[in-house]
Amino acid sequence: MPSLPAQVSPPEFAISANLPHEINGVEVLALPVLPAPDEDSSVVLGPGAEEAAEALGIDLLAVLETTGATGRTGEVTRVPVVEGELALVLLVGVGQQTATDFRRAGAALARAVKDRASVASSISAIAEDDGFEAFVVGTMLGSFGFHWRSAGPKERPVRQVVLAGVADADALRPALATALAIGGAGWRARMLATVPSNVKNPAWLADQAVEVAGLSGLEVKVWDEDDLAEQGFGGLLAVGRASTTPPRLVQLEYSPVSDSPEELPRLVLVGKGITFDTGGLSIKPAEGMVNMKRDMTGAAVVLATMAALSDVGCPVRVTGLLAIAENAVGGDAMRPGDVIRHFGGRTSEVNNTDAEGRLVLADAMAYAVAELAPDVLVDVATLTGAMKVALGVQTGGFFANDQALADKVSAAGDAAGEPVWRMPLVADYEEKIASKVADGDNAAGGAGAITAALFLQHFAGDVPWAHLDIASVGDSASDRHEWTAGPTGFGARLLLQWLRSEAPLDDIARDRAARDRAAR
Ligand code: BES
Ligand code: MN
Ligand code: ZN
C-alpha cells in the first residue's frame, strides 16, 4: 500500500491577558474592525487596535478609510510593518459579531497568516463564549490542508495563535478546550475524507478507527468479512464483494464517567463508509466518479464525533457503527436484479448497484435495533445526488420520525455552522420502494432523497431516528469561510454541538403518536 507523507497539523492556541502589541516576538497582529454604527460615521477599531496604532505610530483608521474598508465579516486589510519580529498587521472585519461572523473572521485570518510563525489577535476578546469558540473553530478549519507533494506541503498553517486581550484567561479555558475538540473533529473528518482510495480501503479505514479508539479511550470491535458472513450482514457483503479489499463493520463505544453508566440513555450513530463508489455494474460516468473517494464521509463523521465525546463532556452513552465497503466492479460483483438478505432477515432487490449506501446502512441499522437497544438512532451518509438538486451545496438535508429529535438536529446545525433542512418522509411514496420479489427495492425513482430515506426507515423499527443525507455538502468547490476546497467532513460539528448539551436525548420519543404523525 502506498504510504501518505506526514500531514500538517492545526495551529496551537494560547490565551493571554495582554493586548496583541504587548506580546513579544509575534510575527502578525490581527485586530478587529467593526462596521460603521450609522451612515455618518466611519468603521470602528475594536479593542487592542487603537493601542497597537499608538504603539506602532500608524494611523490605522486612516488606512482603513483610504482602502474603503467596511468592517464586513472576513474583510482583511493588510498593513506591512517593520518592528522587530513584527512584520504584518491585519485588520479583520467582524460584521455583526454573531458566532457565524466570528467563525468566518477566524477562517479569513487563518488564510491570511499561512506560513507565518505566530499571530496575536484581540478579535475573540469582543466575543461572548459561543463567538469565542466559533472564532477558534474557524481559525482552525480555515487552516486545514492535505498534501501528497514530493517537496512537502505548498502552504502550512500558522504555528501559533495567541488569543489576546482576554481579561479572565482561566474562565475561558473550558471554552477553548471544547472549541479545539469540535474543530479537531471537523479536521479529522475532513482529513479522512480527503485521503485517496488507493490508500483508504476498508481495512485501512477500520485500522484508523481502532487507532482513534485507542487514543480516545473508546471500546472498539471490528467484524471482518468472515464475521460478517457468519452473522448475515448481506448488504455489506454484497456491496463489497467485487473489491479486492473486503468490507468491515466497526463498533465504537463511549460511556460517560458515571456510577451506573448502563442506566444512561443510549444513542447509536451509523455512518456510511463506502471507501470508493464506482457505482458497481450500474457504473457511474467518469464525471460522477471523480469525488467518490469521499463516499465514506458519514463514517468519518461518526468516527471523528466519537473521538471528541469525552472532550465535550457528552452526558449520554453513544455507540458508533461504521459500515465500510468498497463498491467496485468485477466478475464477482452484485448484479442488478440480485436479491440480498440484510442482518435480521429483511430482503432487498438490488435494481441499481449504485444505490449501495442504503444497503450497507440497512445492515448496521438492523443490527443496532436488534442488538443494542438504542433510545435514539442517527445515520449520516453521502446518500443521494438528489439532495444536491433539492438543496444546493451549502445546506445538508435530514429526515426524522420524531419532532423533538428534528428540532435538536436543526438547532445544532445552525449553531455549529453546519445548517441542515428537514425533508419529509412522504408515506405515499412508499409504493415506489415496493419490489415484485423482495421486501424492498433499492432503486426507487422519483424523489430520490426521500425514497432513499423511506428505504432506510424500515430498518429503524420504532426507534426515534434521524437520517442526515450529506451528499449535497460533502465537497466544497472552493475555499469559502471555514470550508477549504475539497471534502468537508460535514456533520461532526453538528453532532458534537448537539451531544455536548446537558440532556441531548431528553424529550425524544416520549410520544409515539407524534412520531407516527411525523412519518405520515
Ligand atoms: N454516493 C452516491 C451519492 C452521491 C452523489 C454522493 C453525488 C455525493 C455526490 C450514492 O451511492 C449514489 O450513487 N446514489 C445514487 C442513487 C440512485 C442510483 C438511486 C444517486 O444519487 O444517483
Ligand atoms: Mn452509489
Ligand atoms: Zn455511494
Coordinates of C-alpha atoms and ligand atoms in Angstrom, one line a residue:
M1 CA 0.0 0.0 0.0
P2 CA 1.4 3.5 -0.8
S3 CA 2.1 5.5 2.3
L4 CA 1.0 9.0 2.9
P5 CA 3.5 11.7 3.8
A6 CA 3.2 13.4 7.2
Q7 CA 0.4 15.9 7.1
V8 CA 0.2 19.5 8.5
S9 CA -1.2 20.0 12.0
P10 CA -3.7 22.6 13.1
P11 CA -2.2 25.7 14.8
E12 CA -1.6 25.8 18.6
F13 CA -3.7 28.2 20.6
A14 CA -2.8 30.1 23.7
I15 CA -4.7 32.6 25.8
S16 CA -3.2 35.9 27.1
A17 CA -4.4 38.8 29.2
N18 CA -2.1 41.2 27.3
L19 CA -3.1 43.1 24.3
P20 CA -1.7 41.9 20.9
H21 CA 1.0 44.6 20.6
E22 CA 2.2 43.8 24.2
I23 CA 3.1 40.2 23.3
N24 CA 6.7 39.9 22.5
G25 CA 8.0 38.2 19.4
V26 CA 4.9 37.6 17.4
E27 CA 5.0 38.0 13.6
V28 CA 1.5 39.2 13.0
L29 CA -1.1 41.2 14.8
A30 CA -4.8 40.6 13.9
L31 CA -7.1 43.4 15.1
P32 CA -10.9 43.6 14.8
V33 CA -12.7 46.2 12.7
L34 CA -16.4 46.9 13.3
P35 CA -18.8 48.3 10.7
A36 CA -19.8 51.9 11.0
P37 CA -22.6 52.3 13.5
D38 CA -24.5 54.7 11.2
E39 CA -24.3 56.3 7.8
D40 CA -22.5 59.4 9.0
S41 CA -19.6 57.6 10.8
S42 CA -16.7 55.5 9.7
V43 CA -15.7 52.0 10.6
V44 CA -14.7 51.5 14.2
L45 CA -11.5 49.9 15.5
G46 CA -12.1 47.1 18.0
P47 CA -10.2 46.5 21.3
G48 CA -6.4 46.4 21.0
A49 CA -6.4 48.2 17.7
E50 CA -6.1 51.8 18.9
E51 CA -3.5 50.8 21.4
A52 CA -1.5 49.0 18.7
A53 CA -1.9 52.0 16.3
E54 CA -0.4 54.3 19.0
A55 CA 2.4 51.9 19.9
L56 CA 3.4 51.5 16.2
G57 CA 2.8 55.1 15.3
I58 CA 0.5 54.2 12.4
D59 CA -2.9 55.8 11.9
L60 CA -4.8 52.5 11.3
L61 CA -8.2 54.3 11.0
A62 CA -6.8 56.4 8.2
V63 CA -5.5 53.2 6.5
L64 CA -9.0 51.8 6.6
E65 CA -10.5 54.9 5.2
T66 CA -8.1 55.1 2.3
T67 CA -8.7 51.4 1.4
G68 CA -12.5 51.8 1.7
A69 CA -12.8 49.1 4.4
T70 CA -16.4 48.4 5.5
G71 CA -15.8 46.1 8.5
R72 CA -17.8 43.3 6.9
T73 CA -17.1 39.8 8.1
G74 CA -13.9 38.3 6.9
E75 CA -12.6 41.5 5.1
V76 CA -8.9 41.6 5.7
T77 CA -6.8 44.8 5.3
R78 CA -3.0 44.2 5.3
V79 CA -0.6 46.7 6.8
P80 CA 3.1 45.6 6.5
V81 CA 5.3 46.9 9.3
V82 CA 9.0 46.5 10.2
E83 CA 9.3 46.4 14.0
G84 CA 11.5 43.6 15.4
E85 CA 9.8 40.3 14.6
L86 CA 6.6 42.0 13.9
A87 CA 6.0 42.0 10.1
L88 CA 2.3 42.5 9.5
V89 CA -0.8 44.0 11.0
L90 CA -4.1 42.6 9.8
L91 CA -7.3 44.5 10.3
V92 CA -10.1 42.0 10.2
G93 CA -13.8 42.8 9.8
V94 CA -16.2 41.1 12.2
G95 CA -19.5 42.3 10.8
Q96 CA -22.5 41.9 13.1
Q97 CA -20.4 39.8 15.6
T98 CA -22.6 36.7 15.7
A99 CA -21.0 33.3 16.2
T100 CA -21.1 32.9 12.4
D101 CA -19.3 36.2 11.9
F102 CA -16.5 35.2 14.3
R103 CA -16.2 31.8 12.7
R104 CA -15.8 33.4 9.3
A105 CA -13.4 36.1 10.6
G106 CA -11.3 33.3 12.1
A107 CA -11.2 31.5 8.8
A108 CA -10.2 34.7 6.9
L109 CA -7.5 35.3 9.4
A110 CA -6.2 31.7 9.1
R111 CA -5.8 32.2 5.3
A112 CA -4.0 35.5 5.7
V113 CA -1.4 34.1 8.1
K114 CA -0.5 30.8 6.3
D115 CA 3.3 30.1 6.6
R116 CA 3.7 32.6 9.5
A117 CA 5.2 31.6 12.8
S118 CA 2.6 33.3 15.0
V119 CA -0.3 35.7 15.2
A120 CA -1.7 37.5 18.2
S121 CA -5.3 38.6 17.9
S122 CA -7.8 40.5 20.0
I123 CA -10.7 39.6 17.8
S124 CA -12.0 36.9 20.2
A125 CA -11.8 39.4 23.1
I126 CA -15.0 41.1 21.9
A127 CA -16.9 37.8 21.6
E128 CA -19.2 36.0 24.0
D129 CA -18.5 32.4 24.8
D130 CA -20.1 31.0 21.6
G131 CA -18.4 33.6 19.5
F132 CA -15.1 32.8 21.1
E133 CA -15.5 29.1 20.3
A134 CA -16.6 29.8 16.8
F135 CA -13.6 32.0 16.2
V136 CA -11.2 29.2 17.3
V137 CA -13.1 26.6 15.2
G138 CA -13.0 28.9 12.2
T139 CA -9.3 29.7 12.6
M140 CA -8.5 26.0 12.9
L141 CA -10.6 24.8 10.0
G142 CA -9.6 27.6 7.7
S143 CA -6.0 26.4 8.2
F144 CA -6.8 22.9 7.0
G145 CA -4.5 21.4 4.4
F146 CA -3.7 18.0 2.9
H147 CA -0.9 17.2 0.6
W148 CA 0.9 14.4 -1.2
R149 CA 3.6 16.5 -2.8
S150 CA 7.2 15.3 -3.2
A151 CA 8.5 18.7 -2.0
G152 CA 6.3 19.0 1.1
P153 CA 3.0 21.0 1.5
K154 CA 2.5 24.1 -0.6
E155 CA 1.4 26.1 2.5
R156 CA 1.4 25.4 6.2
P157 CA -1.0 26.7 8.9
V158 CA 0.3 29.4 11.2
R159 CA 2.1 27.7 14.0
Q160 CA 0.7 29.6 16.9
V161 CA -2.4 31.7 17.6
V162 CA -2.4 33.9 20.7
L163 CA -5.9 34.8 21.8
A164 CA -5.0 38.1 23.3
G165 CA -6.7 40.8 25.5
V166 CA -8.7 38.2 27.5
A167 CA -9.5 39.6 30.9
D168 CA -10.0 36.3 32.7
A169 CA -7.9 33.7 30.9
D170 CA -8.8 30.8 33.3
A171 CA -12.5 31.4 32.8
L172 CA -12.1 30.8 29.0
R173 CA -10.0 27.6 29.2
P174 CA -13.0 25.2 29.1
A175 CA -14.4 27.1 26.1
L176 CA -11.1 26.8 24.4
A177 CA -10.9 23.0 25.1
T178 CA -14.4 22.5 23.7
A179 CA -13.6 24.5 20.6
L180 CA -10.4 22.6 20.0
A181 CA -12.3 19.3 20.3
I182 CA -15.0 20.4 17.9
G183 CA -12.6 22.0 15.4
G184 CA -10.4 18.9 15.7
A185 CA -13.3 16.6 14.9
G186 CA -14.0 18.7 11.8
W187 CA -10.3 18.4 10.8
R188 CA -10.2 14.7 11.3
A189 CA -13.4 14.0 9.3
R190 CA -12.1 16.2 6.5
M191 CA -8.7 14.6 6.6
L192 CA -10.1 11.0 6.4
A193 CA -12.5 12.0 3.6
T194 CA -9.5 13.5 1.6
V195 CA -7.3 10.5 1.8
P196 CA -7.2 8.9 -1.7
S197 CA -8.7 5.5 -2.1
N198 CA -5.5 3.8 -3.2
V199 CA -4.6 4.1 0.5
K200 CA -8.1 4.3 2.0
N201 CA -9.6 0.8 1.6
P202 CA -12.0 -0.8 4.1
A203 CA -9.2 -2.4 6.2
W204 CA -7.3 0.9 6.3
L205 CA -10.4 2.8 7.5
A206 CA -11.1 0.2 10.1
D207 CA -7.5 0.4 11.3
Q208 CA -7.9 4.2 11.6
A209 CA -10.9 3.6 13.8
V210 CA -9.0 1.2 16.0
E211 CA -6.2 3.7 16.4
V212 CA -8.5 6.6 17.2
A213 CA -10.4 4.4 19.7
G214 CA -7.1 3.7 21.5
L215 CA -6.2 7.4 21.6
S216 CA -9.7 8.5 22.9
G217 CA -10.4 5.7 25.3
L218 CA -13.3 4.1 23.3
E219 CA -14.0 0.4 23.2
V220 CA -13.8 -1.0 19.7
K221 CA -14.8 -4.1 17.8
V222 CA -14.2 -4.9 14.2
W223 CA -16.0 -7.5 12.0
D224 CA -14.0 -8.9 9.1
E225 CA -15.6 -10.5 6.0
D226 CA -15.8 -13.9 7.7
D227 CA -17.5 -12.5 10.8
L228 CA -19.9 -10.6 8.6
A229 CA -20.8 -13.7 6.6
E230 CA -21.3 -15.7 9.8
Q231 CA -23.8 -13.2 11.1
G232 CA -25.7 -12.5 8.0
F233 CA -24.6 -8.9 7.1
G234 CA -25.8 -9.5 3.5
G235 CA -25.8 -5.8 2.5
L236 CA -22.2 -5.1 3.4
L237 CA -21.1 -8.4 1.8
A238 CA -23.0 -7.8 -1.5
V239 CA -21.7 -4.2 -1.9
G240 CA -18.2 -5.2 -1.0
R241 CA -17.8 -8.4 -2.9
A242 CA -16.3 -7.2 -6.2
S243 CA -13.5 -5.4 -4.3
T244 CA -10.1 -7.0 -3.7
T245 CA -10.3 -5.4 -0.2
P246 CA -13.3 -6.9 1.6
P247 CA -15.8 -5.0 3.8
R248 CA -15.7 -4.2 7.5
L249 CA -18.1 -3.2 10.3
V250 CA -16.7 -1.3 13.2
Q251 CA -18.4 -0.7 16.5
L252 CA -17.1 2.1 18.9
E253 CA -18.4 2.6 22.4
Y254 CA -18.4 5.7 24.5
S255 CA -19.7 5.8 28.1
P256 CA -19.6 8.9 30.3
V257 CA -18.0 8.7 33.7
S258 CA -20.9 7.6 35.9
D259 CA -21.7 5.3 38.8
S260 CA -24.2 3.4 36.7
P261 CA -23.5 4.1 33.1
E262 CA -25.8 1.2 32.0
E263 CA -28.7 3.3 33.2
L264 CA -27.9 6.2 31.0
P265 CA -29.8 6.6 27.7
R266 CA -28.0 5.4 24.6
L267 CA -27.6 6.9 21.1
V268 CA -26.4 4.8 18.2
L269 CA -24.7 6.7 15.3
V270 CA -24.3 4.9 12.0
G271 CA -22.0 6.1 9.2
K272 CA -21.9 5.2 5.5
G273 CA -18.3 4.1 4.8
I274 CA -18.0 3.5 1.1
T275 CA -14.3 3.9 0.6
F276 CA -14.8 4.3 -3.1
D277 CA -18.1 4.3 -5.1
T278 CA -17.7 3.3 -8.8
G279 CA -21.4 2.6 -8.9
G280 CA -20.7 -1.1 -9.4
L281 CA -22.1 -2.7 -12.5
S282 CA -24.6 0.2 -12.7
I283 CA -21.4 2.1 -13.3
K284 CA -21.0 5.9 -12.9
P285 CA -19.9 8.1 -15.7
A286 CA -16.4 9.5 -15.3
E287 CA -17.6 12.9 -14.0
G288 CA -19.8 11.3 -11.4
M289 CA -17.0 9.2 -10.1
V290 CA -14.4 11.9 -9.6
N291 CA -15.1 12.7 -5.9
M292 CA -16.2 9.3 -4.8
K293 CA -13.2 8.8 -2.5
R294 CA -15.3 10.8 -0.1
D295 CA -18.3 8.5 -0.1
M296 CA -17.1 7.4 3.4
T297 CA -17.7 10.9 4.9
G298 CA -20.6 9.6 7.1
A299 CA -18.3 7.0 8.7
A300 CA -15.5 9.7 9.1
V301 CA -18.0 12.0 10.7
V302 CA -19.2 9.3 13.2
L303 CA -15.6 8.3 14.0
A304 CA -14.5 11.9 14.5
T305 CA -17.5 12.6 16.7
M306 CA -16.9 9.5 18.8
A307 CA -13.3 10.6 19.4
A308 CA -14.4 14.0 20.8
L309 CA -17.3 13.0 23.0
S310 CA -15.4 12.9 26.3
D311 CA -13.7 16.2 25.5
V312 CA -17.0 17.9 25.1
G313 CA -18.5 16.2 28.2
C314 CA -21.2 14.2 26.4
P315 CA -23.5 13.0 29.2
V316 CA -25.1 10.0 27.4
R317 CA -23.9 6.7 26.1
V318 CA -23.0 6.7 22.4
T319 CA -22.3 3.8 20.1
G320 CA -20.7 4.4 16.7
L321 CA -21.2 1.9 13.8
L322 CA -19.1 2.3 10.7
A323 CA -20.5 0.3 7.7
I324 CA -17.4 0.1 5.5
A325 CA -17.1 -1.4 2.0
E326 CA -15.7 -0.5 -1.5
N327 CA -18.3 -0.5 -4.3
A328 CA -16.2 -1.9 -7.1
V329 CA -16.7 -3.6 -10.5
G330 CA -15.6 -7.1 -11.2
G331 CA -16.7 -10.5 -12.3
D332 CA -18.0 -11.3 -8.9
A333 CA -19.9 -8.0 -8.5
M334 CA -23.5 -7.9 -7.3
R335 CA -25.8 -7.6 -10.3
P336 CA -29.0 -5.6 -10.9
G337 CA -31.8 -7.9 -10.0
D338 CA -29.9 -9.7 -7.3
V339 CA -31.8 -10.2 -4.0
I340 CA -29.9 -9.8 -0.8
R341 CA -30.7 -10.6 2.8
H342 CA -29.8 -8.0 5.4
F343 CA -28.9 -8.6 9.0
G344 CA -32.1 -9.7 10.7
G345 CA -33.7 -11.1 7.6
R346 CA -35.3 -8.3 5.6
T347 CA -34.6 -8.7 1.9
S348 CA -33.8 -6.1 -0.8
E349 CA -33.9 -6.4 -4.6
V350 CA -30.9 -4.6 -6.0
N351 CA -32.2 -2.8 -9.1
N352 CA -29.3 -0.3 -9.1
T353 CA -25.9 -1.3 -7.8
D354 CA -25.1 2.4 -7.4
A355 CA -27.7 2.7 -4.7
E356 CA -25.3 0.9 -2.4
G357 CA -25.2 3.2 0.6
R358 CA -28.7 2.2 1.8
L359 CA -27.7 -1.4 1.5
V360 CA -24.8 -1.2 4.0
L361 CA -26.6 1.2 6.3
A362 CA -29.6 -1.1 6.4
D363 CA -27.4 -3.9 7.9
A364 CA -25.9 -1.6 10.5
M365 CA -29.3 -0.1 11.5
A366 CA -30.9 -3.5 11.7
Y367 CA -28.1 -4.7 13.9
A368 CA -28.4 -1.6 16.1
V369 CA -32.1 -2.0 16.6
A370 CA -31.9 -5.8 17.2
E371 CA -28.9 -5.9 19.5
L372 CA -28.1 -2.5 21.0
A373 CA -31.5 -1.3 22.4
P374 CA -30.9 2.3 21.2
D375 CA -33.0 5.1 22.6
V376 CA -32.2 7.2 19.6
L377 CA -30.7 6.2 16.2
V378 CA -29.0 8.6 13.8
D379 CA -27.3 7.8 10.5
V380 CA -25.0 10.0 8.5
A381 CA -24.5 9.4 4.8
T382 CA -23.5 10.8 1.4
L383 CA -26.5 9.1 0.1
T384 CA -28.2 10.7 -2.9
G385 CA -27.2 13.1 -5.6
A386 CA -30.9 14.2 -5.5
M387 CA -30.1 16.0 -2.3
K388 CA -27.8 18.3 -4.2
V389 CA -30.6 19.1 -6.6
A390 CA -33.0 19.8 -3.8
L391 CA -30.8 21.9 -1.5
G392 CA -27.7 23.0 -3.4
V393 CA -24.3 22.6 -1.9
Q394 CA -24.4 24.7 1.2
T395 CA -27.2 23.0 3.2
G396 CA -27.5 19.4 4.2
G397 CA -30.7 17.5 4.3
F398 CA -32.2 15.4 7.0
F399 CA -35.2 13.3 7.8
A400 CA -36.6 12.4 11.2
N401 CA -39.5 10.4 12.6
D402 CA -39.6 12.4 15.8
Q403 CA -40.3 16.2 16.2
A404 CA -38.1 16.8 19.3
L405 CA -35.1 15.0 17.6
A406 CA -35.6 17.0 14.5
D407 CA -35.7 20.3 16.5
K408 CA -32.4 19.3 18.2
V409 CA -30.6 18.4 15.0
S410 CA -31.7 21.5 13.2
A411 CA -30.8 23.8 16.1
A412 CA -27.4 22.2 16.5
G413 CA -26.7 22.5 12.8
D414 CA -27.4 26.2 12.8
A415 CA -25.3 26.9 15.9
A416 CA -22.4 24.9 14.7
G417 CA -22.2 26.3 11.2
E418 CA -23.4 23.1 9.5
P419 CA -27.0 24.0 8.6
V420 CA -29.5 21.2 7.7
W421 CA -33.0 21.4 6.3
R422 CA -35.7 18.9 7.3
M423 CA -37.2 16.9 4.4
P424 CA -40.5 15.0 4.5
L425 CA -40.9 11.2 4.9
V426 CA -43.8 11.1 2.4
A427 CA -45.6 7.9 3.2
D428 CA -47.4 7.9 -0.2
Y429 CA -44.1 7.3 -1.9
E430 CA -43.7 4.0 -0.1
E431 CA -45.2 2.3 -3.1
K432 CA -42.1 3.3 -5.1
I433 CA -39.8 1.2 -2.9
A434 CA -42.0 -1.9 -3.3
S435 CA -40.4 -4.8 -5.1
K436 CA -42.1 -7.6 -7.0
V437 CA -39.9 -10.2 -5.4
A438 CA -38.4 -8.9 -2.2
D439 CA -39.3 -6.8 0.9
G440 CA -37.9 -3.7 -0.7
D441 CA -36.4 -2.2 -3.9
N442 CA -33.1 -0.2 -3.5
A443 CA -33.6 1.9 -6.6
A444 CA -36.9 3.7 -6.5
G445 CA -37.2 6.5 -8.9
G446 CA -38.9 9.8 -8.3
A447 CA -37.9 11.9 -5.3
G448 CA -34.5 10.2 -4.8
A449 CA -33.6 11.6 -1.4
I450 CA -37.0 10.9 0.0
T451 CA -37.3 7.3 -1.3
A452 CA -33.8 6.5 0.0
A453 CA -34.9 7.7 3.4
L454 CA -38.1 5.6 3.2
F455 CA -36.0 2.6 2.3
L456 CA -33.9 3.2 5.5
Q457 CA -36.9 3.8 7.7
H458 CA -37.8 0.2 7.5
F459 CA -34.6 -0.7 9.3
A460 CA -35.2 1.9 12.2
G461 CA -38.1 -0.1 13.6
D462 CA -40.0 2.1 16.0
V463 CA -36.8 3.7 17.4
P464 CA -36.7 7.6 17.1
W465 CA -34.4 8.1 14.1
A466 CA -32.8 10.8 12.1
H467 CA -31.1 10.4 8.8
L468 CA -28.6 13.0 7.6
D469 CA -28.1 13.0 3.9
I470 CA -24.9 15.0 3.4
A471 CA -24.2 14.2 -0.3
S472 CA -25.0 17.9 -1.1
V473 CA -22.5 19.3 1.3
G474 CA -19.7 16.7 1.3
D475 CA -17.5 18.6 -1.0
S476 CA -16.6 22.3 -1.3
A477 CA -15.8 23.6 -4.8
S478 CA -13.6 26.4 -3.4
D479 CA -12.1 27.9 -0.2
R480 CA -15.1 29.6 1.4
H481 CA -15.5 30.7 5.0
E482 CA -14.3 27.8 7.2
W483 CA -14.6 25.4 4.3
T484 CA -11.5 24.5 2.3
A485 CA -11.7 23.3 -1.3
G486 CA -12.3 19.5 -1.3
P487 CA -14.0 17.2 1.2
T488 CA -15.8 18.9 4.0
G489 CA -16.3 16.3 6.7
F490 CA -19.7 18.0 7.2
G491 CA -21.7 16.8 10.2
A492 CA -19.1 16.3 13.0
R493 CA -19.6 19.8 14.4
L494 CA -23.4 19.4 14.2
L495 CA -23.4 16.2 16.2
L496 CA -20.9 17.5 18.8
Q497 CA -22.9 20.7 19.2
W498 CA -25.9 18.5 20.0
L499 CA -24.2 16.0 22.2
R500 CA -22.4 18.5 24.3
S501 CA -25.7 19.8 25.6
E502 CA -27.0 19.0 29.0
A503 CA -29.5 16.3 28.1
P504 CA -29.3 15.6 24.4
L505 CA -31.8 12.7 24.4
D506 CA -34.4 14.2 26.7
D507 CA -37.9 14.8 25.3
I508 CA -37.3 12.5 22.3
A509 CA -40.0 9.9 21.6
R510 CA -42.0 10.1 24.7
D511 CA -44.9 10.4 22.4
R512 CA -45.3 7.6 19.9
A513 CA -48.3 9.3 18.3
A514 CA -46.3 12.4 17.4
R515 CA -43.8 10.1 15.8
D516 CA -46.4 8.4 13.7
R517 CA -47.8 11.8 12.7
A518 CA -44.3 12.9 11.5
A519 CA -44.0 9.8 9.5
R520 CA -47.2 10.4 7.7
Ligands
BES1 N1 -22.6 8.1 -3.3 C1 -23.7 8.4 -4.1 C2 -24.4 9.7 -3.8 C3 -23.6 10.9 -4.1 C4 -23.7 11.6 -5.3 C5 -22.8 11.5 -3.1 C6 -23.0 12.7 -5.5 C7 -22.1 12.6 -3.4 C8 -22.2 13.3 -4.6 C9 -24.7 7.2 -4.0 O1 -24.2 6.0 -3.7 C10 -25.4 7.1 -5.3 O2 -24.8 6.8 -6.2 N2 -26.7 7.4 -5.3 C11 -27.5 7.3 -6.5 C12 -28.8 6.6 -6.1 C13 -29.6 6.2 -7.3 C14 -28.8 5.1 -8.2 C15 -30.9 5.6 -6.9 C16 -27.7 8.7 -7.0 O3 -27.9 9.6 -6.2 O4 -27.7 8.9 -8.2
MN2 MN -23.6 4.9 -5.4
ZN3 ZN -22.4 6.0 -2.7

